[in-house]
Coordinates of N, CA and C in Angstrom, one line a residue:
X1 N 48.2 13.1 42.7 CA 48.3 14.1 41.7 C 47.3 15.3 42.1
X2 N 47.8 16.5 41.9 CA 47.1 17.7 42.3 C 46.0 18.0 41.3
X3 N 45.0 18.8 41.7 CA 43.9 19.2 40.8 C 44.4 19.9 39.5
X4 N 45.5 20.7 39.7 CA 46.1 21.4 38.6 C 46.7 20.5 37.6
X5 N 47.4 19.4 38.1 CA 48.0 18.5 37.2 C 46.9 17.7 36.4
X6 N 45.9 17.3 37.1 CA 44.8 16.6 36.5 C 44.1 17.4 35.4
X7 N 43.9 18.7 35.7 CA 43.3 19.6 34.7 C 44.2 19.8 33.4
X8 N 45.5 19.9 33.7 CA 46.5 20.0 32.5 C 46.5 18.8 31.7
X9 N 46.5 17.6 32.4 CA 46.5 16.3 31.7 C 45.2 16.2 30.8
X10 N 44.1 16.6 31.4 CA 42.9 16.5 30.6 C 42.9 17.4 29.4
X11 N 43.4 18.6 29.6 CA 43.5 19.5 28.4 C 44.4 19.0 27.3
X12 N 45.5 18.4 27.7 CA 46.4 17.8 26.7 C 45.8 16.7 26.0
X13 N 45.0 15.8 26.7 CA 44.3 14.7 26.0 C 43.2 15.2 25.1
X14 N 42.5 16.2 25.5 CA 41.4 16.7 24.7 C 42.0 17.4 23.5
X15 N 43.1 18.1 23.6 CA 43.7 18.7 22.4 C 44.2 17.7 21.5
X16 N 44.9 16.6 22.0 CA 45.4 15.6 21.1 C 44.2 14.9 20.3
X17 N 43.1 14.7 21.0 CA 41.9 14.1 20.4 C 41.3 15.0 19.3
X18 N 41.2 16.2 19.6 CA 40.6 17.2 18.7 C 41.5 17.4 17.5
X19 N 42.8 17.3 17.6 CA 43.7 17.5 16.5 C 44.1 16.2 15.8
X20 N 43.6 15.1 16.2 CA 44.0 13.8 15.5 C 43.3 13.8 14.2
X21 N 43.9 13.1 13.2 CA 43.4 13.1 11.8 C 42.0 12.5 11.8
X22 N 41.7 11.5 12.7 CA 40.4 10.9 12.7 C 39.3 11.8 13.1
X23 N 39.6 12.9 13.8 CA 38.5 13.7 14.3 C 38.4 15.1 13.5
X24 N 39.4 15.4 12.7 CA 39.4 16.6 11.9 C 38.7 16.3 10.6
X25 N 37.6 17.0 10.3 CA 36.9 16.9 9.0 C 36.9 18.2 8.3
X26 N 37.2 18.1 7.0 CA 37.2 19.2 6.1 C 36.5 18.9 4.8
X27 N 36.2 19.9 4.1 CA 35.5 19.7 2.8 C 36.4 20.0 1.6
X28 N 36.2 19.4 0.5 CA 36.8 19.7 -0.8 C 35.7 20.1 -1.7
X29 N 35.8 21.3 -2.2 CA 34.8 21.8 -3.2 C 35.5 21.9 -4.6
X30 N 34.8 21.3 -5.6 CA 35.3 21.3 -6.9 C 34.4 22.1 -7.8
X31 N 34.9 23.0 -8.6 CA 34.1 23.7 -9.6 C 34.7 23.3 -11.0
X32 N 33.7 22.9 -11.8 CA 34.1 22.5 -13.2 C 33.6 23.6 -14.2
X33 N 34.5 23.9 -15.1 CA 34.1 24.9 -16.1 C 34.4 24.5 -17.5
X34 N 33.8 25.1 -18.5 CA 34.1 24.8 -19.9 C 35.3 25.7 -20.4
X35 N 35.5 25.7 -21.7 CA 36.6 26.3 -22.3 C 36.7 27.8 -21.9
X36 N 35.6 28.5 -21.9 CA 35.5 29.9 -21.6 C 35.3 30.3 -20.1
X37 N 35.3 29.3 -19.3 CA 35.2 29.5 -17.9 C 33.7 29.5 -17.3
X38 N 32.8 29.1 -18.2 CA 31.4 29.1 -17.8 C 31.2 27.8 -16.9
X39 N 30.3 27.9 -15.9 CA 30.0 26.8 -15.0 C 29.5 25.6 -15.9
X40 N 29.9 24.4 -15.5 CA 29.7 23.2 -16.3 C 28.9 22.2 -15.4
X41 N 27.6 22.0 -15.7 CA 26.8 21.0 -15.1 C 27.1 19.6 -15.7
X42 N 26.8 18.6 -15.0 CA 26.9 17.2 -15.5 C 28.4 16.7 -15.6
X43 N 29.3 17.5 -15.0 CA 30.7 17.0 -15.0 C 30.9 15.9 -13.9
X44 N 31.7 14.9 -14.2 CA 31.9 13.8 -13.3 C 33.2 14.0 -12.6
X45 N 33.1 14.0 -11.2 CA 34.2 14.2 -10.4 C 34.4 13.0 -9.4
X46 N 35.6 12.4 -9.4 CA 35.9 11.3 -8.5 C 37.0 11.7 -7.6
X47 N 37.0 11.2 -6.4 CA 38.0 11.6 -5.4 C 38.6 10.3 -4.7
X48 N 39.9 10.3 -4.7 CA 40.7 9.2 -4.0 C 41.5 9.9 -2.9
X49 N 41.8 9.2 -1.8 CA 42.5 9.8 -0.7 C 43.2 8.8 0.2
X50 N 43.4 9.2 1.4 CA 44.1 8.4 2.4 C 43.4 7.1 2.7
X51 N 44.1 6.2 3.4 CA 43.4 4.9 3.8 C 42.3 5.2 4.8
X52 N 42.3 6.3 5.5 CA 41.3 6.6 6.5 C 40.0 7.1 5.8
X53 N 40.0 7.3 4.5 CA 38.8 7.8 3.8 C 37.8 6.6 3.7
X54 N 36.6 6.8 4.2 CA 35.6 5.8 4.1 C 34.8 5.9 2.8
X55 N 34.7 4.9 2.1 CA 33.9 5.0 0.8 C 32.5 5.4 1.1
X56 N 32.0 6.3 0.2 CA 30.6 6.8 0.3 C 29.6 5.7 0.1
X57 N 28.5 5.8 0.8 CA 27.4 4.8 0.7 C 26.5 5.3 -0.5
X58 N 26.1 4.3 -1.3 CA 25.2 4.6 -2.5 C 24.0 3.7 -2.5
X59 N 23.0 4.1 -3.1 CA 21.8 3.3 -3.3 C 22.0 2.4 -4.5
X60 N 21.1 1.5 -4.7 CA 21.2 0.6 -5.8 C 21.0 1.5 -7.1
X61 N 21.9 1.5 -8.0 CA 21.9 2.4 -9.1 C 20.8 2.0 -10.1
X62 N 20.1 3.1 -10.6 CA 19.0 2.9 -11.6 C 19.2 4.0 -12.6
X63 N 18.8 3.7 -13.9 CA 18.7 4.8 -14.9 C 17.4 4.5 -15.6
X64 N 16.4 5.3 -15.2 CA 15.0 5.1 -15.7 C 14.8 5.7 -17.1
X65 N 13.7 5.3 -17.7 CA 13.3 5.9 -19.0 C 12.0 6.6 -18.8
X66 N 12.0 7.9 -18.9 CA 10.8 8.7 -18.5 C 10.7 9.8 -19.7
X67 N 9.5 9.8 -20.3 CA 9.2 10.8 -21.3 C 10.3 10.7 -22.5
X68 N 10.6 9.5 -22.8 CA 11.6 9.2 -23.9 C 12.9 9.9 -23.6
X69 N 13.3 9.9 -22.4 CA 14.7 10.3 -22.0 C 15.1 9.4 -20.8
X70 N 16.4 9.4 -20.7 CA 17.0 8.7 -19.5 C 17.1 9.6 -18.3
X71 N 16.8 9.0 -17.2 CA 16.9 9.8 -15.9 C 17.5 8.9 -14.8
X72 N 18.7 9.3 -14.3 CA 19.4 10.5 -14.6 C 20.2 10.4 -16.0
X73 N 20.5 11.6 -16.5 CA 21.2 11.6 -17.8 C 22.7 11.2 -17.6
X74 N 23.3 11.4 -16.4 CA 24.6 11.0 -16.1 C 24.6 10.3 -14.8
X75 N 25.1 9.1 -14.8 CA 25.1 8.2 -13.6 C 26.6 7.8 -13.3
X76 N 27.0 7.8 -12.0 CA 28.3 7.3 -11.7 C 28.1 6.1 -10.7
X77 N 28.8 5.0 -11.0 CA 28.7 3.7 -10.3 C 30.0 3.2 -10.0
X78 N 30.1 2.3 -9.0 CA 31.4 1.6 -8.7 C 31.5 0.4 -9.6
X79 N 32.7 0.0 -9.9 CA 33.0 -1.2 -10.7 C 32.3 -2.4 -10.1
X80 N 31.7 -3.2 -11.0 CA 31.0 -4.4 -10.6 C 29.6 -4.1 -10.1
X81 N 29.1 -2.9 -10.3 CA 27.7 -2.6 -9.9 C 26.8 -3.1 -11.0
X82 N 25.6 -3.4 -10.6 CA 24.5 -3.8 -11.5 C 23.5 -2.6 -11.6
X83 N 23.3 -2.1 -12.8 CA 22.4 -1.0 -13.0 C 21.0 -1.5 -13.6
X84 N 19.9 -1.1 -13.0 CA 18.6 -1.4 -13.5 C 18.2 -0.3 -14.4
X85 N 17.4 -0.6 -15.4 CA 16.9 0.3 -16.4 C 15.4 0.2 -16.5
X86 N 14.7 0.7 -15.5 CA 13.2 0.6 -15.5 C 12.6 1.5 -16.5
X87 N 11.6 1.0 -17.3 CA 10.9 1.8 -18.3 C 9.6 2.3 -17.7
X88 N 9.5 3.6 -17.5 CA 8.3 4.2 -16.9 C 7.4 4.8 -18.0
X89 N 7.8 4.6 -19.3 CA 7.0 5.2 -20.4 C 5.9 4.2 -20.8
X90 N 5.0 4.7 -21.6 CA 3.9 3.8 -22.2 C 4.4 3.1 -23.4
X91 N 5.5 3.5 -24.0 CA 6.1 2.8 -25.1 C 7.3 1.9 -24.7
X92 N 7.6 0.9 -25.5 CA 8.7 0.1 -25.2 C 10.0 0.7 -25.6
X93 N 11.1 0.3 -24.9 CA 12.5 0.8 -25.2 C 13.4 -0.4 -25.3
X94 N 14.5 -0.2 -26.0 CA 15.6 -1.2 -26.1 C 16.9 -0.5 -25.8
X95 N 17.5 -0.7 -24.6 CA 18.7 0.0 -24.2 C 19.9 -0.7 -24.7
X96 N 20.9 0.1 -25.1 CA 22.1 -0.6 -25.6 C 23.3 0.3 -25.4
X97 N 24.5 -0.2 -25.6 CA 25.8 0.5 -25.7 C 26.7 -0.2 -26.5
X98 N 27.5 0.5 -27.4 CA 28.5 -0.1 -28.2 C 29.9 0.2 -27.7
X99 N 30.0 0.7 -26.4 CA 31.2 1.1 -25.8 C 32.2 -0.1 -25.6
X100 N 33.5 0.2 -25.7 CA 34.5 -0.8 -25.4 C 34.5 -1.2 -23.9
X101 N 34.0 -0.2 -23.1 CA 34.0 -0.5 -21.7 C 32.9 -1.5 -21.3
X102 N 31.7 -1.3 -21.9 CA 30.6 -2.3 -21.7 C 29.7 -2.3 -22.9
X103 N 29.7 -3.4 -23.6 CA 28.8 -3.6 -24.8 C 27.7 -4.5 -24.4
X104 N 26.4 -4.0 -24.6 CA 25.3 -4.8 -24.3 C 24.0 -4.3 -25.0
X105 N 23.0 -5.1 -25.1 CA 21.7 -4.8 -25.7 C 20.7 -5.5 -24.9
X106 N 19.6 -4.8 -24.4 CA 18.5 -5.4 -23.8 C 17.5 -5.7 -24.9
X107 N 16.6 -6.6 -24.5 CA 15.5 -6.9 -25.5 C 14.5 -5.7 -25.4
X108 N 13.6 -5.6 -26.3 CA 12.5 -4.6 -26.3 C 11.6 -4.9 -25.1
X109 N 11.4 -3.9 -24.3 CA 10.7 -4.2 -23.1 C 9.9 -3.0 -22.5
X110 N 9.0 -3.2 -21.6 CA 8.4 -2.2 -20.8 C 8.5 -2.5 -19.3
X111 N 8.2 -1.5 -18.5 CA 8.2 -1.8 -17.0 C 9.6 -2.1 -16.6
X112 N 9.7 -3.2 -15.8 CA 11.0 -3.6 -15.2 C 11.4 -5.0 -15.8
X113 N 11.0 -5.2 -17.0 CA 11.2 -6.6 -17.6 C 12.7 -6.9 -17.9
X114 N 13.5 -5.8 -18.1 CA 14.9 -6.0 -18.5 C 15.7 -6.4 -17.3
X115 N 16.7 -7.3 -17.4 CA 17.6 -7.7 -16.4 C 18.6 -6.6 -16.1
X116 N 19.0 -6.3 -14.8 CA 20.0 -5.3 -14.6 C 21.3 -5.7 -15.3
X117 N 22.1 -4.7 -15.7 CA 23.3 -4.9 -16.4 C 24.5 -4.6 -15.5
X118 N 25.5 -5.5 -15.4 CA 26.6 -5.4 -14.6 C 27.8 -4.7 -15.4
X119 N 28.4 -3.8 -14.7 CA 29.5 -3.0 -15.3 C 30.8 -3.4 -14.6
X120 N 31.7 -4.2 -15.3 CA 32.8 -4.8 -14.7 C 34.1 -4.0 -15.0
X121 N 34.1 -3.0 -15.9 CA 35.3 -2.3 -16.3 C 35.1 -0.8 -16.0
X122 N 36.2 -0.1 -15.7 CA 36.2 1.3 -15.4 C 36.2 2.1 -16.7
X123 N 35.4 3.2 -16.7 CA 35.4 4.0 -17.9 C 34.0 4.6 -18.1
X124 N 33.9 5.4 -19.2 CA 32.6 6.0 -19.6 C 31.9 5.2 -20.6
X125 N 30.6 4.9 -20.3 CA 29.8 4.1 -21.2 C 28.6 4.9 -21.7
X126 N 28.6 5.3 -23.0 CA 27.4 6.0 -23.6 C 26.3 5.0 -23.7
X127 N 25.1 5.5 -23.4 CA 23.9 4.6 -23.4 C 22.9 5.2 -24.4
X128 N 22.2 4.3 -25.1 CA 21.2 4.8 -26.1 C 20.0 3.9 -26.1
X129 N 19.1 4.2 -27.0 CA 17.9 3.4 -27.2 C 17.8 3.2 -28.7
X130 N 17.6 1.9 -29.1 CA 17.5 1.6 -30.5 C 16.3 2.1 -31.1
X131 N 15.2 2.4 -30.3 CA 14.0 2.9 -30.9 C 13.9 4.4 -31.0
X132 N 14.6 5.1 -30.1 CA 14.5 6.6 -30.1 C 16.0 7.1 -30.1
X133 N 16.4 7.7 -31.2 CA 17.8 8.2 -31.3 C 18.1 9.3 -30.3
X134 N 17.1 10.1 -29.9 CA 17.4 11.2 -29.0 C 17.7 10.8 -27.6
X135 N 17.4 9.6 -27.3 CA 17.6 9.1 -25.9 C 19.1 8.7 -25.8
X136 N 19.8 9.5 -25.1 CA 21.2 9.3 -24.9 C 21.6 9.6 -23.4
X137 N 22.4 8.8 -22.8 CA 22.8 9.0 -21.5 C 24.3 8.5 -21.3
X138 N 24.8 8.6 -20.1 CA 26.2 8.2 -19.8 C 26.3 7.6 -18.4
X139 N 27.0 6.4 -18.4 CA 27.3 5.8 -17.1 C 28.8 5.8 -16.9
X140 N 29.3 6.4 -15.8 CA 30.7 6.4 -15.6 C 31.0 5.3 -14.5
X141 N 31.9 4.4 -14.8 CA 32.3 3.3 -13.8 C 33.6 3.7 -13.2
X142 N 33.7 3.6 -11.9 CA 35.0 4.0 -11.2 C 35.3 3.1 -10.1
X143 N 36.6 3.2 -9.7 CA 37.1 2.5 -8.5 C 37.2 3.5 -7.3
X144 N 37.0 4.7 -7.6 CA 37.2 5.8 -6.5 C 36.3 5.6 -5.4
X145 N 36.7 5.8 -4.2 CA 35.8 5.7 -3.0 C 34.7 6.7 -2.9
X146 N 35.0 7.9 -3.5 CA 34.0 9.0 -3.5 C 33.8 9.6 -4.9
X147 N 32.6 10.0 -5.2 CA 32.4 10.6 -6.5 C 31.1 11.4 -6.5
X148 N 31.0 12.3 -7.5 CA 29.8 13.1 -7.6 C 29.7 13.7 -9.0
X149 N 28.5 14.4 -9.2 CA 28.3 15.1 -10.5 C 28.0 16.5 -10.2
X150 N 28.6 17.4 -10.9 CA 28.4 18.9 -10.7 C 26.9 19.3 -10.9
X151 N 26.5 20.3 -10.2 CA 25.2 20.9 -10.3 C 25.2 22.0 -11.4
X152 N 24.1 22.7 -11.5 CA 24.0 23.8 -12.5 C 25.0 24.9 -12.3
X153 N 25.5 25.0 -11.1 CA 26.6 26.0 -10.9 C 28.0 25.4 -11.1
X154 N 28.1 24.2 -11.6 CA 29.4 23.6 -11.8 C 30.1 23.1 -10.6
X155 N 29.3 22.9 -9.5 CA 30.0 22.6 -8.2 C 29.6 21.2 -7.7
X156 N 30.5 20.6 -7.0 CA 30.3 19.4 -6.2 C 31.1 19.5 -5.0
X157 N 30.6 19.1 -3.8 CA 31.3 19.2 -2.6 C 31.4 17.8 -1.9
X158 N 32.6 17.5 -1.5 CA 32.9 16.3 -0.7 C 33.1 16.7 0.7
X159 N 32.2 16.2 1.6 CA 32.2 16.8 3.0 C 32.8 15.8 4.0
X160 N 33.3 16.4 5.1 CA 33.7 15.7 6.3 C 34.8 14.7 5.9
X161 N 35.9 15.2 5.3 CA 37.0 14.4 4.9 C 38.1 14.4 5.9
X162 N 38.8 13.3 6.2 CA 39.9 13.3 7.0 C 41.1 14.0 6.4
X163 N 42.1 14.5 7.2 CA 43.2 15.1 6.6 C 44.1 14.1 5.8
X164 N 44.8 14.6 4.9 CA 45.6 13.7 4.0 C 45.7 14.2 2.6
X165 N 46.3 13.4 1.8 CA 46.5 13.8 0.4 C 45.4 13.1 -0.5
X166 N 44.9 14.0 -1.4 CA 43.8 13.5 -2.2 C 44.1 13.8 -3.7
X167 N 43.5 12.9 -4.6 CA 43.5 13.2 -6.0 C 42.1 13.3 -6.5
X168 N 41.9 14.4 -7.3 CA 40.7 14.7 -7.9 C 40.8 14.4 -9.4
X169 N 39.8 13.7 -9.9 CA 39.8 13.4 -11.4 C 38.4 13.9 -11.9
X170 N 38.4 14.7 -13.0 CA 37.2 15.2 -13.6 C 37.1 15.0 -15.1
X171 N 36.0 14.8 -15.6 CA 35.7 14.7 -17.0 C 34.3 15.1 -17.3
X172 N 33.9 15.3 -18.6 CA 32.6 15.6 -18.9 C 32.2 14.7 -20.1
X173 N 31.0 14.1 -20.1 CA 30.6 13.2 -21.2 C 30.6 13.9 -22.6
X174 N 30.4 15.2 -22.7 CA 30.4 15.9 -24.0 C 31.7 16.6 -24.3
X175 N 32.7 16.4 -23.6 CA 33.9 17.1 -23.9 C 34.6 16.6 -25.1
X176 N 35.3 17.5 -25.9 CA 35.8 17.2 -27.2 C 37.0 16.3 -27.0
X177 N 37.8 16.5 -26.0 CA 39.0 15.7 -25.8 C 38.7 14.6 -24.7
X178 N 39.2 13.4 -24.9 CA 38.9 12.3 -24.1 C 39.6 12.3 -22.7
X179 N 40.7 13.0 -22.6 CA 41.5 12.9 -21.4 C 40.8 13.6 -20.3
X180 N 40.8 13.0 -19.1 CA 40.3 13.6 -17.9 C 41.3 14.5 -17.3
X181 N 40.9 15.4 -16.4 CA 41.8 16.3 -15.8 C 42.0 15.9 -14.3
X182 N 43.2 15.9 -13.8 CA 43.5 15.5 -12.5 C 44.2 16.6 -11.7
X183 N 43.9 16.7 -10.4 CA 44.5 17.6 -9.5 C 44.8 16.9 -8.2
X184 N 45.9 17.4 -7.5 CA 46.3 16.9 -6.2 C 45.9 17.9 -5.2
X185 N 45.4 17.5 -4.1 CA 45.0 18.4 -3.0 C 45.4 17.8 -1.7
X186 N 45.9 18.7 -0.8 CA 46.3 18.2 0.6 C 45.5 18.9 1.6
X187 N 44.8 18.2 2.5 CA 44.1 18.7 3.6 C 45.0 18.6 4.8
X188 N 45.3 19.7 5.5 CA 46.1 19.7 6.7 C 45.3 20.4 7.9
X189 N 45.9 20.2 9.1 CA 45.2 20.7 10.3 C 44.9 22.2 10.2
X190 N 45.9 23.0 9.6 CA 45.7 24.4 9.6 C 44.6 24.9 8.7
X191 N 44.2 24.0 7.8 CA 43.2 24.4 6.8 C 41.9 23.6 7.0
X192 N 40.8 24.3 7.0 CA 39.5 23.6 7.2 C 38.9 23.1 5.9
X193 N 39.5 23.3 4.8 CA 38.9 22.8 3.5 C 39.8 23.3 2.4
X194 N 39.3 22.9 1.2 CA 40.1 23.2 -0.1 C 39.1 23.4 -1.2
X195 N 39.5 24.3 -2.1 CA 38.6 24.5 -3.3 C 39.5 24.4 -4.5
X196 N 39.0 23.6 -5.5 CA 39.7 23.4 -6.7 C 38.9 23.7 -7.9
X197 N 39.4 24.5 -8.9 CA 38.7 24.8 -10.1 C 39.4 24.1 -11.3
X198 N 38.5 23.4 -12.1 CA 39.1 22.5 -13.2 C 38.4 22.9 -14.5
X199 N 39.2 23.3 -15.4 CA 38.7 23.6 -16.8 C 38.8 22.4 -17.7
X200 N 37.6 22.0 -18.2 CA 37.6 20.8 -19.0 C 37.6 21.0 -20.5
X201 N 37.9 22.3 -20.9 CA 38.1 22.6 -22.3 C 36.8 22.7 -23.0
X202 N 36.8 22.4 -24.3 CA 35.7 22.6 -25.2 C 34.7 21.5 -25.0
X203 N 33.4 21.9 -24.8 CA 32.3 20.9 -24.5 C 31.4 20.9 -25.7
X204 N 31.0 19.8 -26.2 CA 30.1 19.7 -27.3 C 28.6 19.9 -26.9
X205 N 27.7 19.9 -27.8 CA 26.3 20.2 -27.5 C 25.6 19.1 -26.8
X206 N 24.6 19.4 -26.1 CA 23.8 18.4 -25.3 C 23.2 17.4 -26.3
X207 N 23.5 16.1 -26.3 CA 23.0 15.2 -27.3 C 21.5 15.0 -27.2
X208 N 20.9 15.4 -26.1 CA 19.4 15.2 -26.0 C 18.6 16.1 -26.8
X209 N 19.2 17.3 -27.2 CA 18.4 18.3 -27.9 C 18.6 18.2 -29.4
X210 N 19.4 17.2 -29.9 CA 19.6 17.1 -31.3 C 18.4 16.5 -32.0
X211 N 17.9 17.1 -33.0 CA 16.7 16.7 -33.7 C 17.1 15.8 -34.9
X212 N 18.3 15.8 -35.4 CA 18.6 15.0 -36.6 C 19.0 13.6 -36.2
X213 N 18.3 12.6 -36.7 CA 18.7 11.2 -36.5 C 20.1 10.9 -37.0
X214 N 20.8 10.2 -36.2 CA 22.2 9.8 -36.6 C 22.3 8.3 -36.4
X215 N 22.9 7.7 -37.4 CA 23.2 6.3 -37.4 C 24.2 6.0 -36.3
X216 N 23.9 5.1 -35.4 CA 24.9 4.8 -34.3 C 25.4 6.1 -33.7
X217 N 24.6 6.9 -33.1 CA 25.0 8.2 -32.6 C 26.1 8.1 -31.5
X218 N 26.0 7.0 -30.7 CA 26.9 6.9 -29.6 C 28.4 6.6 -30.0
X219 N 28.5 6.0 -31.2 CA 29.8 5.8 -31.7 C 30.4 7.0 -32.4
X220 N 29.6 7.7 -33.2 CA 30.1 8.8 -34.0 C 30.2 10.2 -33.2
X221 N 29.3 10.4 -32.3 CA 29.3 11.7 -31.7 C 30.1 11.8 -30.3
X222 N 30.5 10.7 -29.8 CA 31.2 10.7 -28.5 C 32.5 10.1 -28.5
X223 N 33.6 10.8 -28.3 CA 35.0 10.3 -28.4 C 35.2 9.1 -27.4
X224 N 34.5 9.1 -26.3 CA 34.8 8.0 -25.3 C 34.3 6.6 -25.9
X225 N 33.5 6.6 -26.9 CA 32.9 5.4 -27.4 C 33.8 4.7 -28.4
X226 N 34.8 5.5 -28.8 CA 35.7 5.0 -29.9 C 36.7 4.0 -29.4

């Protein structure tokens, strides 16, 4: 084989390698907005895709109690995950949920005395404290291999994705309607990425700033808990 033939063969192999689905990575950027188009923080976005999509790695999930608030306020976990609820305050808390997705109550505790709670079903779980009505948070349980929460600009980015067909699902814990929004996106060789904007409609007030005590606030104020 001549040097020219060898060079051509190498170029063909390199081109095939560089254009193979396994080596082409692209990003999907999702922007979540409210009814009037304003950027929406704390929106939950999950992403499903081709078989070549590797599920994202996650740390052991925790929702701490700090200064009589939950941190983080919104947490996304995979189905069958166990979530710890460490209490970093000087006062005791009692964490609970009346959701149909996961109903539980911890004993009154401080520090890390409470046992982690396992979430076996998919859906949104409002979280509260029996002692402090303003302590409200949300855990979203999903089977999706990738997920994220939008930042203050309403954005979340899924990086280095293989080419293929994807489904985006988005919702917000405070939205007035319970239905999530779904979009289909295709990443192909000619495109290095995709951007999707999702309007989640009317969004209710942040439950953490409410000053008026409400009996069973997670049942009455959040449609996902019904």
